Amino acid sequence: MKNWTREERYRPLKDPQELWTLHQETSRSNYRQTYHVQSITGLMNDPNGFVWHNNQWHLFYQWFPWGAVHGLKYWYHVVSDDLVTWKNLGVCLMPDREYDNKGVYSGSAMPIGDSLYLYYTGNSRDENWVRHPYTCLARLRDDGWTEKYPLPLFGAHPDYTEHQRDPKILYNPEQNAYYILLGAQRKKNLTGCVLVYKSDDLLHGWNFAGELKVPGFESFGDMWECPTIEKIGGKDILLFCPQHLRIAGRGSSTNHNGYIIGDMSWDTLTFTPKTQFHVLDFGFDSYAAAFANNVQDESKGILIAWMGLPDSSYPTDEENWSGCLTLPRELRIRGRRLVQQPLPQLKELRDQELDVTKADRGELCPLPQSCEMEFYCRPGDVDLILFAKENGEDGLKISFNQAKCQITVDRSHMDRRFNEDQGEARTRSLPNGLTHLRIFIDHSSVEIFVNDGDAVFTSRVFPDENENSFQIHGDVFLRMWTLKRATKDTMTI
Ligand code: FRU
């Protein structure tokens, strides 16, 4: 892989034509997907500003145009009528002010009248390359016109390090007040936390309200990226990405997205945990998950995440692009956990139902590059190999061990291995056994929903041309569909 100089990483995009060749090369890749949101060129990471507004879903992603590395970031805008089909709208926020000169970093959106208000971190650096984070505001009108506010809403708080970012805008009806949550790191001991700002007006008068108290989590990772507090089914959920934390069973990976269920008091700014920290996704590649900001149904949330991780590399880096988003998921509370299920409308992606008679007999069968599989499982061991070779070997192994009541996803047998040090197998216990699996495959990703959301394993995979079969052993009933295209590789800037 090429070594990127600072100049190359922070080179502003002046003329979209400069990206044309890169886009053409990118769209020829065998690993481009057909129903996930993916970067038009270069690297994408966090989903930002996910919201329903003006009869459409709006979503933005962190975008670095020039290649598969992190550098000068933009907000790229995509829209959808149904959360199934997506359209590229183009760049929405560019790093063109002093206060965001080294990147328009992650944030969120709030709709008001004919506009979407976008709250983001201006990642500014001075001539000595010292970082100064600002919380900034832009307005995107329905006619497509974007206006940045001349000054940031506020700058860095002196008691915290340069890591203060990812504003999440929230309205609290009980307090009749707006809040901005920021991920931060304390100067005194370099531990992670959430900062709370409050105002009764979206545009002005923001004041520091205090640091969020989370008893028992005073020293838990060293920066909490992308925090949010949401309510589902009457319970409060604190979702965040504590950096540089080791979690048993997750290799040497130090990037995890997880949540705590508890009670939030906006009066005392205390989140009282009622559960431990749970990872959101048991797979390999999922981070910076974002809730849609204004879902009306209080029993559920809608969530989408970056199908990738910081400090990691992927085989498409060699092709100069990287990253995609997960499918949007419906979130509910079940007991002391959050469960994620594919949105019901994703069934509209189903195209042709495939004949699975041979698969039922345990024979090796062709695996389409984008498809959905649904399994109803009776008690007993289940062994499924996806992306197997024609001799039935290798591939991605999904196995349920009845005696141990455990499901394991193992990608160490794929030809193209990557991020091996983060661990190549992930296991989750299923005390009530395995009853149901829904699996979505899209050229270079696999999303496995276990027992209607008891566990989700989201992972990138990069099968070679000869890793194109599957085989199943176990007492299961399978249905399988090819899936329609729902995203287009259009070069809209
Ligand atoms: C998380 C993150 C955010 C930041 C953004 C920059 O992946 O590091 O904290 O705002 O990415 O692209």
Coordinates of C-alpha atoms and ligand atoms in Angstrom, one line a residue:
M1 CA 0.0 0.0 0.0
K2 CA 1.1 3.5 -0.8
N3 CA 2.4 5.8 1.9
W4 CA 0.3 8.9 2.1
T5 CA 2.0 12.2 2.9
R6 CA 0.2 14.8 5.0
E7 CA -0.3 16.9 1.9
E8 CA -2.0 14.1 0.1
R9 CA -4.3 13.3 3.1
Y10 CA -5.3 16.9 3.5
R11 CA -5.6 17.9 -0.2
P12 CA -9.0 19.6 -0.7
L13 CA -11.3 18.5 -3.4
K14 CA -11.5 21.4 -5.9
D15 CA -12.8 19.8 -9.1
P16 CA -15.0 16.7 -9.0
Q17 CA -13.5 15.7 -12.4
E18 CA -10.4 14.9 -10.6
L19 CA -12.2 11.9 -9.1
W20 CA -13.6 10.5 -12.3
T21 CA -10.9 8.0 -13.0
L22 CA -10.8 6.9 -9.4
H23 CA -14.5 6.4 -9.4
Q24 CA -14.4 4.3 -12.6
E25 CA -11.7 2.1 -11.2
T26 CA -13.6 1.8 -7.9
S27 CA -16.9 0.8 -9.6
R28 CA -15.2 -2.0 -11.5
S29 CA -14.2 -3.8 -8.3
N30 CA -15.7 -7.2 -7.7
Y31 CA -16.3 -6.3 -4.1
R32 CA -18.7 -3.4 -4.9
Q33 CA -22.1 -4.1 -3.3
T34 CA -25.5 -3.8 -4.7
Y35 CA -27.8 -2.9 -1.7
H36 CA -25.5 -1.3 0.9
V37 CA -24.5 2.3 1.0
Q38 CA -20.9 2.5 0.1
S39 CA -18.4 5.3 -0.7
I40 CA -18.3 6.6 -4.3
T41 CA -14.5 6.7 -4.0
G42 CA -12.0 6.6 -1.3
L43 CA -12.9 5.8 2.3
M44 CA -16.2 6.1 4.2
N45 CA -16.6 5.7 7.9
D46 CA -19.3 6.9 10.3
P47 CA -22.9 7.4 9.3
N48 CA -24.0 11.0 10.3
G49 CA -27.2 13.0 10.6
F50 CA -29.6 10.0 10.1
V51 CA -33.1 11.5 10.1
W52 CA -36.6 11.5 8.6
H53 CA -37.4 14.8 7.0
N54 CA -39.5 16.2 4.2
N55 CA -40.8 12.7 3.3
Q56 CA -37.4 11.2 2.9
W57 CA -34.7 9.5 5.0
H58 CA -31.5 11.5 5.0
L59 CA -28.2 10.1 5.8
F60 CA -24.7 11.4 5.5
Y61 CA -21.4 9.6 5.8
Q62 CA -17.8 10.6 6.7
W63 CA -16.0 10.6 3.4
F64 CA -12.3 10.9 2.4
P65 CA -12.3 11.1 -1.4
W66 CA -8.8 10.2 -2.5
G67 CA -8.1 6.7 -1.2
A68 CA -8.5 4.1 1.5
V69 CA -7.0 6.2 4.4
H70 CA -8.4 8.7 6.9
G71 CA -7.7 12.3 6.0
L72 CA -9.6 15.4 5.2
K73 CA -13.3 14.4 5.8
Y74 CA -16.5 15.6 4.1
W75 CA -20.2 14.8 4.8
Y76 CA -21.6 12.9 1.8
H77 CA -25.4 12.9 1.5
V78 CA -27.6 10.0 0.5
V79 CA -31.4 9.8 0.6
S80 CA -34.0 7.0 0.7
D81 CA -37.8 6.8 0.6
D82 CA -38.0 3.5 2.3
L83 CA -34.6 2.6 3.9
V84 CA -34.3 0.0 1.2
T85 CA -33.3 1.9 -2.0
W86 CA -30.7 4.7 -1.7
K87 CA -29.7 7.5 -4.0
N88 CA -26.4 9.5 -4.0
L89 CA -27.0 13.2 -3.6
G90 CA -23.5 14.5 -3.4
V91 CA -21.2 16.3 -1.0
C92 CA -23.1 18.3 1.6
L93 CA -20.5 19.7 4.0
M94 CA -16.9 20.5 3.0
P95 CA -14.0 21.5 5.2
D96 CA -13.8 25.1 3.9
R97 CA -13.7 27.3 7.1
E98 CA -10.9 28.0 9.6
Y99 CA -12.9 26.2 12.3
D100 CA -13.2 23.0 10.2
N101 CA -10.0 23.3 8.1
K102 CA -8.9 19.7 8.7
G103 CA -12.2 17.9 8.4
V104 CA -15.9 18.0 8.8
Y105 CA -16.2 15.3 11.5
S106 CA -19.1 13.3 12.7
G107 CA -22.4 14.6 14.0
S108 CA -26.2 14.5 13.8
A109 CA -29.2 16.3 12.4
M110 CA -32.5 17.9 13.6
P111 CA -35.2 18.9 11.1
I112 CA -37.1 22.2 11.6
G113 CA -39.5 23.6 9.0
D114 CA -38.0 23.6 5.6
S115 CA -34.5 22.8 6.8
L116 CA -32.2 20.2 8.4
Y117 CA -29.9 21.6 11.0
L118 CA -26.6 19.7 10.9
Y119 CA -24.4 19.6 14.0
Y120 CA -20.9 18.5 13.4
T121 CA -17.3 18.7 14.7
G122 CA -15.1 21.1 13.0
N123 CA -11.7 19.4 13.2
S124 CA -9.4 22.4 13.1
R125 CA -5.6 22.4 13.3
D126 CA -3.3 25.3 13.8
E127 CA 0.1 25.9 12.1
N128 CA 1.8 23.7 14.8
W129 CA -0.7 20.9 13.9
V130 CA -2.4 21.3 17.3
R131 CA -6.0 20.2 17.1
H132 CA -8.9 22.5 18.1
P133 CA -12.3 20.8 18.0
Y134 CA -15.4 23.0 17.5
T135 CA -19.0 22.2 17.6
C136 CA -20.5 23.7 14.5
L137 CA -23.8 24.2 12.8
A138 CA -25.0 24.2 9.2
R139 CA -28.4 24.5 7.7
L140 CA -29.4 22.4 4.7
R141 CA -32.6 23.8 3.1
D142 CA -35.0 21.6 1.2
D143 CA -33.9 23.3 -2.1
G144 CA -30.4 21.9 -1.5
W145 CA -28.8 25.1 -0.4
T146 CA -26.4 24.7 2.5
E147 CA -25.3 27.5 4.8
K148 CA -22.7 27.3 7.5
Y149 CA -23.1 29.5 10.6
P150 CA -20.3 32.0 10.6
L151 CA -19.1 31.0 14.1
P152 CA -19.0 27.6 15.8
L153 CA -21.6 27.1 18.6
F154 CA -18.7 26.5 21.1
G155 CA -15.1 25.4 21.2
A156 CA -13.2 22.9 23.4
H157 CA -13.8 22.7 27.1
P158 CA -10.5 23.4 28.9
D159 CA -10.8 20.4 31.3
Y160 CA -10.8 17.9 28.5
T161 CA -8.2 16.9 25.8
E162 CA -8.4 17.7 22.1
H163 CA -10.7 14.7 21.8
Q164 CA -14.1 16.4 22.1
R165 CA -16.3 15.5 19.2
D166 CA -19.3 13.9 17.5
P167 CA -22.2 16.1 18.7
K168 CA -25.5 14.3 19.1
I169 CA -28.5 16.8 19.1
L170 CA -31.4 15.7 21.2
Y171 CA -34.7 17.3 22.3
N172 CA -36.0 16.5 25.7
P173 CA -39.8 17.2 26.0
E174 CA -39.9 16.9 29.8
Q175 CA -37.3 19.7 30.2
N176 CA -38.4 21.4 27.0
A177 CA -34.8 21.8 26.2
Y178 CA -32.2 20.8 23.6
Y179 CA -29.1 18.9 24.5
I180 CA -25.8 18.2 22.7
L181 CA -23.9 15.2 23.8
L182 CA -20.2 15.1 22.9
G183 CA -17.7 12.3 23.2
A184 CA -14.6 13.4 25.2
Q185 CA -11.5 12.5 27.1
R186 CA -10.6 13.9 30.6
K187 CA -7.3 15.8 30.9
K188 CA -6.7 14.6 34.4
N189 CA -6.4 10.9 33.7
L190 CA -7.1 10.5 30.0
T191 CA -10.3 8.5 30.5
G192 CA -13.4 8.7 28.3
C193 CA -16.7 10.4 29.1
V194 CA -19.6 12.3 27.7
L195 CA -20.0 16.1 27.9
V196 CA -23.5 17.6 28.0
Y197 CA -24.4 21.1 26.6
K198 CA -27.9 22.5 27.0
S199 CA -30.0 25.3 25.4
D200 CA -33.6 26.2 24.9
D201 CA -32.9 27.3 21.4
L202 CA -31.4 25.1 18.7
L203 CA -29.3 27.9 17.2
H204 CA -28.1 30.0 20.2
G205 CA -27.3 30.0 23.9
W206 CA -25.5 26.7 24.3
N207 CA -24.0 26.3 27.8
F208 CA -21.9 23.6 29.3
A209 CA -24.3 21.7 31.6
G210 CA -21.7 19.2 32.9
E211 CA -20.1 15.9 32.5
L212 CA -22.5 12.9 32.3
K213 CA -22.1 10.8 35.4
V214 CA -22.2 7.0 34.7
P215 CA -21.5 5.3 38.1
G216 CA -19.1 2.4 37.7
F217 CA -17.8 3.6 34.3
E218 CA -15.5 6.3 35.5
S219 CA -12.5 4.6 34.0
F220 CA -13.7 2.7 30.9
G221 CA -11.7 3.3 27.7
D222 CA -9.9 6.5 26.9
M223 CA -12.2 8.4 24.6
W224 CA -15.9 7.8 24.1
E225 CA -16.6 8.2 20.4
C226 CA -20.1 8.8 18.9
P227 CA -22.2 8.8 22.1
T228 CA -26.0 9.0 22.3
I229 CA -28.7 8.5 24.8
E230 CA -32.0 7.0 23.4
K231 CA -35.2 5.8 24.8
I232 CA -36.8 2.5 23.6
G233 CA -39.7 0.8 25.3
G234 CA -39.4 3.2 28.3
K235 CA -35.8 2.3 28.9
D236 CA -32.8 4.6 28.5
I237 CA -29.8 3.4 26.4
L238 CA -26.4 4.9 26.4
L239 CA -24.6 3.9 23.2
F240 CA -21.0 4.7 22.6
C241 CA -17.6 3.5 21.3
P242 CA -15.1 3.5 24.2
Q243 CA -11.6 3.5 22.6
H244 CA -8.6 1.4 23.5
L245 CA -10.5 -1.1 25.6
R246 CA -9.8 -4.9 25.5
I247 CA -12.9 -7.2 25.7
A248 CA -12.6 -10.9 26.3
G249 CA -13.2 -13.0 23.2
R250 CA -12.5 -10.1 20.8
G251 CA -8.9 -10.7 20.0
S252 CA -6.6 -7.7 20.3
S253 CA -9.3 -5.4 18.9
T254 CA -9.6 -2.2 20.9
N255 CA -12.5 -0.7 19.0
H256 CA -16.0 -1.7 20.2
N257 CA -19.4 -0.2 19.8
G258 CA -21.6 -1.0 22.8
Y259 CA -24.4 0.0 25.1
I260 CA -25.6 0.1 28.7
I261 CA -29.3 0.1 29.5
G262 CA -30.2 2.2 32.5
D263 CA -32.1 5.3 33.8
M264 CA -31.2 8.8 32.6
S265 CA -31.8 11.8 34.9
W266 CA -31.5 15.0 32.9
D267 CA -31.9 16.9 36.2
T268 CA -28.7 15.5 37.7
L269 CA -27.1 14.5 34.4
T270 CA -26.7 10.9 35.7
F271 CA -27.1 7.8 33.7
T272 CA -27.6 5.0 36.3
P273 CA -26.6 1.7 34.7
K274 CA -28.9 -1.3 35.1
T275 CA -26.8 -3.6 32.9
Q276 CA -23.2 -4.1 32.1
F277 CA -21.6 -2.8 28.9
H278 CA -22.8 -5.1 26.0
V279 CA -21.3 -5.1 22.6
L280 CA -23.9 -4.2 20.0
D281 CA -22.7 -6.6 17.4
F282 CA -20.8 -9.8 17.8
G283 CA -19.2 -9.8 14.4
F284 CA -15.9 -8.3 13.3
D285 CA -16.8 -5.0 11.5
S286 CA -19.3 -2.6 13.1
Y287 CA -18.7 0.8 14.6
A288 CA -20.0 4.3 15.2
A289 CA -23.7 3.2 15.0
A290 CA -26.2 6.0 14.6
F291 CA -29.9 6.1 15.6
A292 CA -32.4 7.7 13.3
N293 CA -33.2 10.9 15.2
N294 CA -37.0 11.1 15.0
V295 CA -38.6 7.7 14.8
Q296 CA -42.1 8.2 16.2
D297 CA -42.7 4.7 17.6
E298 CA -41.4 4.6 21.1
S299 CA -41.1 0.8 21.2
K300 CA -38.3 0.7 18.7
G301 CA -35.4 2.5 17.2
I302 CA -33.7 2.4 13.8
L303 CA -30.0 2.1 13.6
I304 CA -27.3 2.0 11.0
A305 CA -23.6 1.6 11.5
W306 CA -20.3 1.7 9.7
M307 CA -19.3 -1.8 8.6
G308 CA -15.7 -1.2 9.4
L309 CA -13.3 -0.3 12.2
P310 CA -10.8 2.3 12.9
D311 CA -7.1 1.3 12.8
S312 CA -7.9 -1.6 10.5
S313 CA -7.2 -2.4 6.9
Y314 CA -9.3 -4.2 4.3
P315 CA -8.3 -6.0 1.0
T316 CA -10.0 -3.2 -1.1
D317 CA -7.4 -0.7 0.3
E318 CA -5.3 -2.0 -2.6
E319 CA -8.1 -0.8 -4.9
N320 CA -8.1 2.6 -3.3
W321 CA -11.5 2.4 -1.6
S322 CA -12.9 1.1 1.7
G323 CA -16.0 1.0 3.7
C324 CA -19.8 0.6 3.5
L325 CA -22.7 0.9 6.0
T326 CA -24.7 -1.9 7.5
L327 CA -28.3 -2.6 6.6
P328 CA -30.6 -0.4 8.7
R329 CA -31.9 -2.3 11.6
E330 CA -34.9 -2.2 13.9
L331 CA -34.0 -2.1 17.5
R332 CA -36.0 -3.3 20.5
I333 CA -35.4 -4.2 24.1
R334 CA -35.7 -7.9 25.0
G335 CA -35.0 -8.5 28.7
R336 CA -31.7 -6.9 29.6
R337 CA -30.5 -6.6 26.0
L338 CA -31.0 -4.7 22.8
V339 CA -32.0 -6.9 19.9
Q340 CA -31.5 -5.9 16.3
Q341 CA -33.6 -7.2 13.4
P342 CA -33.6 -6.4 9.7
L343 CA -36.2 -3.8 8.9
P344 CA -39.4 -5.5 7.7
Q345 CA -39.3 -3.7 4.4
L346 CA -36.0 -5.3 3.5
K347 CA -38.1 -8.2 2.3
E348 CA -38.8 -6.1 -0.7
L349 CA -35.3 -6.7 -1.8
R350 CA -36.2 -10.4 -2.5
D351 CA -36.0 -11.3 -6.1
Q352 CA -36.0 -14.9 -7.2
E353 CA -36.6 -17.7 -4.7
L354 CA -34.0 -20.4 -5.3
D355 CA -34.5 -24.2 -5.3
V356 CA -32.7 -25.6 -2.3
T357 CA -33.4 -29.3 -2.7
K358 CA -29.7 -30.1 -3.1
A359 CA -28.7 -27.9 -0.2
D360 CA -31.3 -29.8 2.0
R361 CA -29.5 -33.1 1.1
G362 CA -26.2 -31.6 2.4
E363 CA -24.8 -31.1 -1.1
L364 CA -22.5 -28.2 -2.1
C365 CA -24.5 -25.5 -3.9
P366 CA -23.7 -22.3 -5.7
L367 CA -23.8 -19.1 -3.6
P368 CA -25.0 -15.9 -5.4
Q369 CA -23.0 -12.8 -4.7
S370 CA -26.0 -11.0 -3.2
C371 CA -28.6 -13.1 -1.6
E372 CA -30.6 -13.7 1.6
M373 CA -30.9 -17.0 3.4
E374 CA -33.4 -17.9 6.1
F375 CA -33.0 -21.0 8.2
Y376 CA -35.5 -22.5 10.7
C377 CA -33.4 -24.8 12.9
R378 CA -34.4 -27.8 14.9
P379 CA -32.4 -28.9 18.0
G380 CA -28.9 -30.2 17.2
D381 CA -25.6 -29.1 15.8
V382 CA -25.7 -26.9 12.7
D383 CA -22.6 -26.4 10.4
L384 CA -22.9 -23.9 7.6
I385 CA -20.1 -23.0 5.3
L386 CA -20.5 -19.9 3.1
F387 CA -18.0 -19.0 0.3
A388 CA -16.7 -22.6 0.2
K389 CA -14.6 -23.8 -2.7
E390 CA -15.8 -26.3 -5.2
N391 CA -14.2 -29.1 -3.2
G392 CA -16.3 -28.0 -0.2
E393 CA -13.3 -26.7 1.6
D394 CA -12.5 -23.4 3.4
G395 CA -14.9 -20.6 3.5
L396 CA -16.7 -18.8 6.3
K397 CA -17.8 -21.2 8.9
I398 CA -20.9 -20.6 11.0
S399 CA -21.4 -23.4 13.5
F400 CA -23.8 -24.0 16.4
N401 CA -22.7 -26.5 19.0
Q402 CA -25.7 -27.8 20.9
A403 CA -23.7 -29.3 23.8
K404 CA -22.1 -25.9 24.5
C405 CA -25.1 -23.8 23.4
Q406 CA -22.7 -21.6 21.4
I407 CA -22.6 -20.2 17.9
T408 CA -19.3 -19.3 16.3
V409 CA -18.5 -17.4 13.2
D410 CA -15.0 -18.1 11.9
R411 CA -13.4 -16.3 8.9
S412 CA -9.9 -17.8 9.3
H413 CA -10.5 -20.3 6.5
M414 CA -11.1 -17.6 3.8
D415 CA -8.4 -17.1 1.2
R416 CA -8.2 -13.4 1.8
R417 CA -7.5 -12.9 5.5
F418 CA -7.2 -9.5 7.1
N419 CA -7.1 -7.9 10.6
E420 CA -6.1 -11.4 11.9
D421 CA -4.7 -9.9 15.1
Q422 CA -8.2 -8.8 16.0
G423 CA -9.2 -12.4 16.2
E424 CA -10.7 -14.5 13.4
A425 CA -13.5 -16.2 15.3
R426 CA -16.4 -14.7 17.4
T427 CA -18.6 -16.8 19.7
R428 CA -21.8 -16.0 21.4
S429 CA -23.7 -18.3 23.8
L430 CA -27.3 -19.1 23.0
P431 CA -28.7 -20.7 26.2
N432 CA -32.0 -21.4 24.5
G433 CA -30.4 -23.0 21.5
L434 CA -30.5 -22.0 17.8
T435 CA -33.9 -21.6 16.3
H436 CA -33.6 -19.1 13.4
L437 CA -30.9 -17.5 11.2
R438 CA -31.3 -14.8 8.6
I439 CA -28.3 -14.0 6.6
F440 CA -27.7 -11.2 4.1
I441 CA -24.8 -11.5 1.7
D442 CA -23.7 -8.6 -0.5
H443 CA -20.4 -9.3 -2.5
S444 CA -18.1 -8.3 0.4
S445 CA -20.2 -8.4 3.5
V446 CA -22.3 -10.8 5.5
E447 CA -24.8 -9.9 8.2
I448 CA -26.1 -12.8 10.3
F449 CA -29.2 -12.3 12.5
V450 CA -29.5 -15.0 15.1
N451 CA -32.8 -16.0 16.7
D452 CA -34.6 -12.8 15.7
G453 CA -31.9 -10.6 17.0
D454 CA -30.5 -12.4 20.0
A455 CA -27.2 -11.8 18.4
V456 CA -26.0 -10.2 15.2
F457 CA -22.7 -10.9 13.5
T458 CA -21.7 -8.2 11.0
S459 CA -18.6 -8.7 9.0
R460 CA -16.7 -7.9 5.8
V461 CA -15.6 -10.9 3.8
F462 CA -13.7 -10.8 0.5
P463 CA -14.2 -14.1 -1.3
D464 CA -12.1 -15.0 -4.4
E465 CA -13.9 -16.1 -7.6
N466 CA -13.5 -19.8 -6.5
E467 CA -15.1 -19.2 -3.1
N468 CA -18.6 -19.3 -4.4
S469 CA -20.5 -22.2 -2.9
F470 CA -22.2 -23.1 0.3
Q471 CA -23.1 -26.2 2.2
I472 CA -25.2 -27.0 5.2
H473 CA -25.3 -29.8 7.7
G474 CA -28.0 -29.9 10.4
D475 CA -31.7 -30.3 10.8
V476 CA -32.8 -27.1 9.2
F477 CA -35.5 -25.8 6.9
L478 CA -33.9 -23.3 4.4
R479 CA -35.3 -20.6 2.1
M480 CA -33.1 -18.5 -0.1
W481 CA -33.5 -15.6 -2.5
T482 CA -31.4 -13.6 -4.8
L483 CA -31.7 -9.9 -4.0
K484 CA -32.4 -6.9 -6.2
R485 CA -30.0 -4.0 -6.6
A486 CA -30.9 -1.1 -4.3
T487 CA -28.0 1.3 -4.6
K488 CA -26.4 2.6 -7.7
D489 CA -22.7 3.4 -8.3
T490 CA -23.4 6.9 -9.5
M491 CA -20.6 9.5 -9.4
T492 CA -22.7 12.4 -8.0
I493 CA -20.6 15.1 -6.2
Ligands
FRU1 C1 -15.3 7.6 14.7 C2 -14.6 8.9 14.4 C3 -15.3 10.1 15.1 C4 -14.9 11.2 14.2 C5 -14.9 10.6 12.8 C6 -13.8 11.2 11.9 O1 -15.0 6.6 13.7 O2 -13.2 8.9 14.8 O3 -15.0 10.2 16.4 O4 -15.7 12.3 14.3 O5 -14.6 9.3 13.0 O6 -14.0 10.7 10.6

